[in-house]
Short mmCIF file of C-alpha atoms in Angstrom, two decimals:
data_model
loop_
_atom_site.label_atom_id
_atom_site.label_comp_id
_atom_site.label_asym_id
_atom_site.label_seq_id
_atom_site.Cartn_x
_atom_site.Cartn_y
_atom_site.Cartn_z
CA UNK B 18 146.41 -72.36 -56.28
CA UNK B 19 145.06 -69.21 -57.93
CA UNK B 20 146.23 -67.89 -61.28
CA UNK B 21 148.57 -64.92 -60.90
CA UNK B 22 149.53 -62.16 -63.31
CA UNK B 23 152.91 -62.35 -65.08
CA UNK B 24 155.80 -60.88 -63.04
CA UNK B 25 156.56 -57.22 -63.71
CA UNK B 26 159.96 -55.59 -64.24
CA UNK B 27 161.69 -54.50 -61.03
CA UNK B 28 162.59 -50.81 -60.88
CA UNK B 29 164.22 -48.42 -58.45
CA UNK B 30 161.92 -45.89 -56.80
CA UNK B 31 162.82 -42.85 -54.70
CA UNK B 32 160.29 -40.63 -52.92
CA UNK B 33 160.71 -37.20 -51.34
CA UNK B 34 157.98 -35.32 -49.48
CA UNK B 35 158.20 -31.68 -50.61
CA UNK B 36 156.49 -28.36 -49.91
CA UNK B 37 154.90 -25.93 -52.36
CA UNK B 38 158.10 -23.92 -52.75
CA UNK B 39 160.04 -27.08 -53.61
CA UNK B 40 157.36 -28.05 -56.12
CA UNK B 41 157.55 -24.73 -58.01
CA UNK B 42 161.36 -24.90 -58.12
CA UNK B 43 161.42 -28.51 -59.31
CA UNK B 44 158.74 -28.02 -61.95
CA UNK B 45 160.78 -25.19 -63.50
CA UNK B 46 163.96 -27.30 -63.58
CA UNK B 47 162.28 -30.41 -64.94
CA UNK B 48 160.30 -28.61 -67.65
CA UNK B 49 163.55 -27.06 -68.93
CA UNK B 50 165.55 -30.30 -69.00
CA UNK B 51 163.21 -33.29 -69.51
CA UNK B 52 160.43 -34.22 -71.90
CA UNK B 53 156.85 -34.21 -70.56
CA UNK B 54 155.15 -37.56 -70.26
CA UNK B 55 153.20 -38.13 -73.52
CA UNK B 56 150.01 -38.75 -71.51
CA UNK B 57 147.67 -35.99 -70.39
CA UNK B 58 148.06 -32.28 -71.17
CA UNK B 59 151.83 -31.82 -71.60
CA UNK B 60 152.38 -34.43 -68.93
CA UNK B 61 149.75 -33.11 -66.51
CA UNK B 62 146.72 -35.13 -65.47
CA UNK B 63 144.49 -36.05 -62.54
CA UNK B 64 144.82 -39.48 -60.92
CA UNK B 65 142.21 -41.26 -58.80
CA UNK B 66 142.90 -44.61 -57.13
CA UNK B 67 140.93 -46.99 -54.92
CA UNK B 68 143.13 -48.99 -52.52
CA UNK B 69 142.32 -52.31 -50.86
CA UNK B 70 143.05 -53.34 -47.27
CA UNK B 71 141.52 -55.57 -44.60
CA UNK B 72 140.04 -54.99 -41.13
CA UNK B 73 143.48 -55.50 -39.57
CA UNK B 74 145.02 -52.80 -41.80
CA UNK B 75 147.50 -55.32 -43.18
CA UNK B 76 148.57 -53.20 -46.15
CA UNK B 77 148.87 -50.00 -44.11
CA UNK B 78 150.81 -51.67 -41.29
CA UNK B 79 153.27 -53.33 -43.67
CA UNK B 80 153.91 -49.94 -45.25
CA UNK B 81 154.38 -48.10 -41.95
CA UNK B 82 156.57 -50.90 -40.57
CA UNK B 83 158.75 -50.93 -43.70
CA UNK B 84 158.18 -54.62 -44.42
CA UNK B 85 160.86 -55.68 -46.95
CA UNK B 86 158.35 -57.60 -49.10
CA UNK B 87 154.83 -56.26 -49.52
CA UNK B 88 152.15 -55.62 -52.11
CA UNK B 89 149.03 -53.53 -52.58
CA UNK B 90 146.14 -53.63 -55.03
CA UNK B 91 144.39 -50.59 -56.47
CA UNK B 92 141.95 -49.58 -59.21
CA UNK B 93 142.92 -46.41 -61.04
CA UNK B 94 141.69 -44.00 -63.70
CA UNK B 95 143.08 -40.79 -65.17
CA UNK B 96 141.76 -37.37 -66.09
CA UNK B 97 138.32 -38.01 -64.63
CA UNK B 98 137.55 -40.68 -67.24
CA UNK B 99 136.12 -43.57 -65.22
CA UNK B 100 135.23 -45.49 -68.39
CA UNK B 101 138.88 -46.54 -68.72
CA UNK B 102 139.94 -48.38 -65.56
CA UNK B 103 143.13 -50.21 -64.63
CA UNK B 104 143.55 -52.80 -61.90
CA UNK B 105 147.10 -52.65 -60.60
CA UNK B 106 149.25 -54.58 -58.15
CA UNK B 107 152.30 -52.78 -56.85
CA UNK B 108 154.98 -54.94 -55.23
CA UNK B 109 157.94 -53.89 -53.09
CA UNK B 110 160.98 -56.16 -52.70
CA UNK B 111 163.64 -54.58 -50.46
CA UNK B 112 164.48 -51.35 -52.35
CA UNK B 113 162.96 -52.36 -55.70
CA UNK B 114 159.41 -51.96 -56.96
CA UNK B 115 157.31 -53.61 -59.66
CA UNK B 116 153.85 -52.94 -61.04
CA UNK B 117 151.46 -55.29 -62.86
CA UNK B 118 148.28 -53.99 -64.45
CA UNK B 119 145.35 -54.95 -66.64
CA UNK B 120 142.24 -53.25 -67.95
CA UNK B 121 139.16 -53.55 -65.78
CA UNK B 122 135.62 -53.52 -67.15
CA UNK B 123 133.67 -50.66 -65.49
CA UNK B 124 130.74 -53.07 -65.00
CA UNK B 125 133.01 -55.36 -62.97
CA UNK B 126 134.17 -52.38 -60.90
CA UNK B 127 130.58 -51.30 -60.20
CA UNK B 128 129.70 -54.84 -59.13
CA UNK B 129 132.75 -54.94 -56.87
CA UNK B 130 131.79 -51.65 -55.23
CA UNK B 131 128.29 -53.04 -54.67
CA UNK B 132 129.74 -56.06 -52.85
CA UNK B 133 129.66 -58.62 -55.68
CA UNK B 134 133.29 -59.73 -55.55
CA UNK B 135 132.61 -62.76 -57.76
CA UNK B 136 132.43 -60.38 -60.74
CA UNK B 137 136.25 -60.39 -60.71
CA UNK B 138 136.12 -63.90 -62.21
CA UNK B 139 135.17 -62.20 -65.49
CA UNK B 140 138.51 -60.37 -65.62
CA UNK B 141 142.07 -61.43 -66.35
CA UNK B 142 144.73 -63.06 -64.15
CA UNK B 143 145.19 -59.99 -61.98
CA UNK B 144 141.44 -59.78 -61.30
CA UNK B 145 141.41 -63.40 -60.25
CA UNK B 146 144.46 -62.88 -58.05
CA UNK B 147 142.69 -60.00 -56.31
CA UNK B 148 139.60 -62.18 -55.82
CA UNK B 149 141.79 -64.84 -54.21
CA UNK B 150 143.31 -62.26 -51.84
CA UNK B 151 139.82 -60.96 -51.02
CA UNK B 152 138.81 -64.51 -50.10
CA UNK B 153 141.96 -65.47 -48.16
CA UNK B 154 143.11 -62.13 -46.68
CA UNK B 155 139.71 -60.40 -46.55
CA UNK B 156 140.88 -57.44 -48.65
CA UNK B 157 138.12 -54.90 -49.30
CA UNK B 158 137.84 -51.51 -51.05
CA UNK B 159 139.13 -49.11 -48.40
CA UNK B 160 140.38 -45.66 -49.41
CA UNK B 161 140.12 -43.32 -52.41
CA UNK B 162 143.22 -41.24 -53.19
CA UNK B 163 143.02 -38.31 -55.64
CA UNK B 164 145.79 -35.96 -56.80
CA UNK B 165 147.26 -33.90 -59.66
CA UNK B 166 150.35 -35.28 -61.36
CA UNK B 167 153.00 -33.68 -63.55
CA UNK B 168 155.26 -36.30 -65.15
CA UNK B 169 158.57 -36.14 -67.04
CA UNK B 170 160.56 -38.82 -68.86
CA UNK B 171 164.14 -39.41 -69.98
CA UNK B 172 165.10 -42.41 -72.17
CA UNK B 173 168.49 -43.31 -70.66
CA UNK B 174 167.75 -45.48 -67.65
CA UNK B 175 164.04 -45.42 -68.52
CA UNK B 176 163.64 -42.55 -66.06
CA UNK B 177 160.25 -41.20 -64.99
CA UNK B 178 159.99 -38.26 -62.61
CA UNK B 179 156.61 -37.25 -61.18
CA UNK B 180 155.37 -34.49 -58.90
CA UNK B 181 152.06 -35.26 -57.19
CA UNK B 182 150.19 -32.42 -55.50
CA UNK B 183 146.72 -31.40 -54.29
CA UNK B 184 146.42 -34.76 -52.55
CA UNK B 185 142.82 -35.47 -51.52
CA UNK B 186 141.14 -38.32 -49.65
CA UNK B 187 137.73 -39.57 -50.80
CA UNK B 188 135.31 -40.05 -47.94
CA UNK B 189 133.58 -43.17 -49.29
CA UNK B 190 135.07 -46.02 -51.36
CA UNK B 191 131.62 -46.68 -52.82
CA UNK B 192 131.78 -43.26 -54.50
CA UNK B 193 135.05 -44.04 -56.29
CA UNK B 194 133.50 -43.68 -59.78
CA UNK B 195 131.48 -40.55 -58.95
CA UNK B 196 132.70 -37.08 -60.04
CA UNK B 197 130.86 -35.73 -56.98
CA UNK B 198 132.76 -37.85 -54.45
CA UNK B 199 133.17 -35.82 -51.20
CA UNK B 200 136.87 -35.25 -50.49
CA UNK B 201 139.20 -33.73 -47.92
CA UNK B 202 142.56 -32.16 -48.72
CA UNK B 203 145.60 -33.68 -46.99
CA UNK B 204 148.03 -31.00 -48.19
CA UNK B 205 151.65 -31.46 -49.23
CA UNK B 206 153.27 -32.88 -52.34
CA UNK B 207 155.61 -35.71 -53.23
CA UNK B 208 158.43 -36.11 -55.75
CA UNK B 209 158.94 -39.62 -57.15
CA UNK B 210 161.88 -40.77 -59.27
CA UNK B 211 161.69 -44.18 -60.96
CA UNK B 212 164.37 -45.81 -63.10
CA UNK B 213 165.72 -49.18 -64.23
CA UNK B 214 169.41 -50.03 -63.85
CA UNK B 215 170.83 -46.52 -63.34
CA UNK B 216 169.87 -42.89 -62.77
CA UNK B 217 171.79 -40.42 -64.97
CA UNK B 218 173.85 -37.97 -62.94
CA UNK B 219 172.25 -34.88 -64.43
CA UNK B 220 168.77 -36.13 -63.47
CA UNK B 221 170.02 -36.85 -59.96
CA UNK B 222 171.29 -33.25 -59.80
CA UNK B 223 167.98 -31.88 -61.10
CA UNK B 224 165.96 -33.36 -58.27
CA UNK B 225 168.34 -32.45 -55.44
CA UNK B 226 166.90 -30.10 -52.82
CA UNK B 227 168.75 -28.73 -49.77
CA UNK B 228 167.59 -30.42 -46.59
CA UNK B 229 165.36 -32.97 -48.36
CA UNK B 230 166.16 -36.64 -47.90
CA UNK B 231 164.59 -39.70 -49.43
CA UNK B 232 161.57 -40.70 -47.35
CA UNK B 233 159.06 -43.56 -47.39
CA UNK B 234 156.07 -41.32 -48.13
CA UNK B 235 152.80 -43.08 -48.94
CA UNK B 236 149.83 -41.28 -50.49
CA UNK B 237 147.66 -44.19 -49.34
CA UNK B 238 148.83 -43.84 -45.74
CA UNK B 239 148.35 -40.06 -45.83
CA UNK B 240 144.75 -40.44 -47.00
CA UNK B 241 143.91 -43.26 -44.56
CA UNK B 242 143.81 -40.66 -41.79
CA UNK B 243 140.44 -39.64 -43.21
CA UNK B 244 138.88 -43.05 -43.77
#
């Protein structure tokens, strides 16, 4: 048995694919009613993630098929600062989500990108869990996903609302840490609403858009079209 990271708190998550007009409308509403996330520049920051999958596209297929229990691993950094990396595992159980994370040494990440997976043994429980999955499920670095995020928070219900736009796919996982990584735009934007036990009614009203229904949008799946 491999060591696994401690279980994370389960949260509700709703996603809505939106267009540019929706985004402008929502940003105006949310800025007037909610506090910006304390991270970034008034809640705005760039996100880059490296996702893992295998040759059979296990992670992608489970997402597209709507598997009730699934997980995905990614390495992430914010604001272009690749000296501060996080390894994350996001789990989906029916309609609930959970996320575990730990800091990742950039040297370990560089070794991983160069094909030295054993470097993960130098990390914490989540690193060793990823190494186990790389050995047993043949997970490998697969796709780079890059986008701008504007995030808002509300304390009741531990609510976090994000709008992700300018979604871009990196053309080589090996270039994940490079500012000059070649990218292609995928277009579109996505609204995400996360909360614990309940979503306050006024927040629910804020994010309502005519003709927009909750949808299982995946930034990873959108970017996999390009590599």
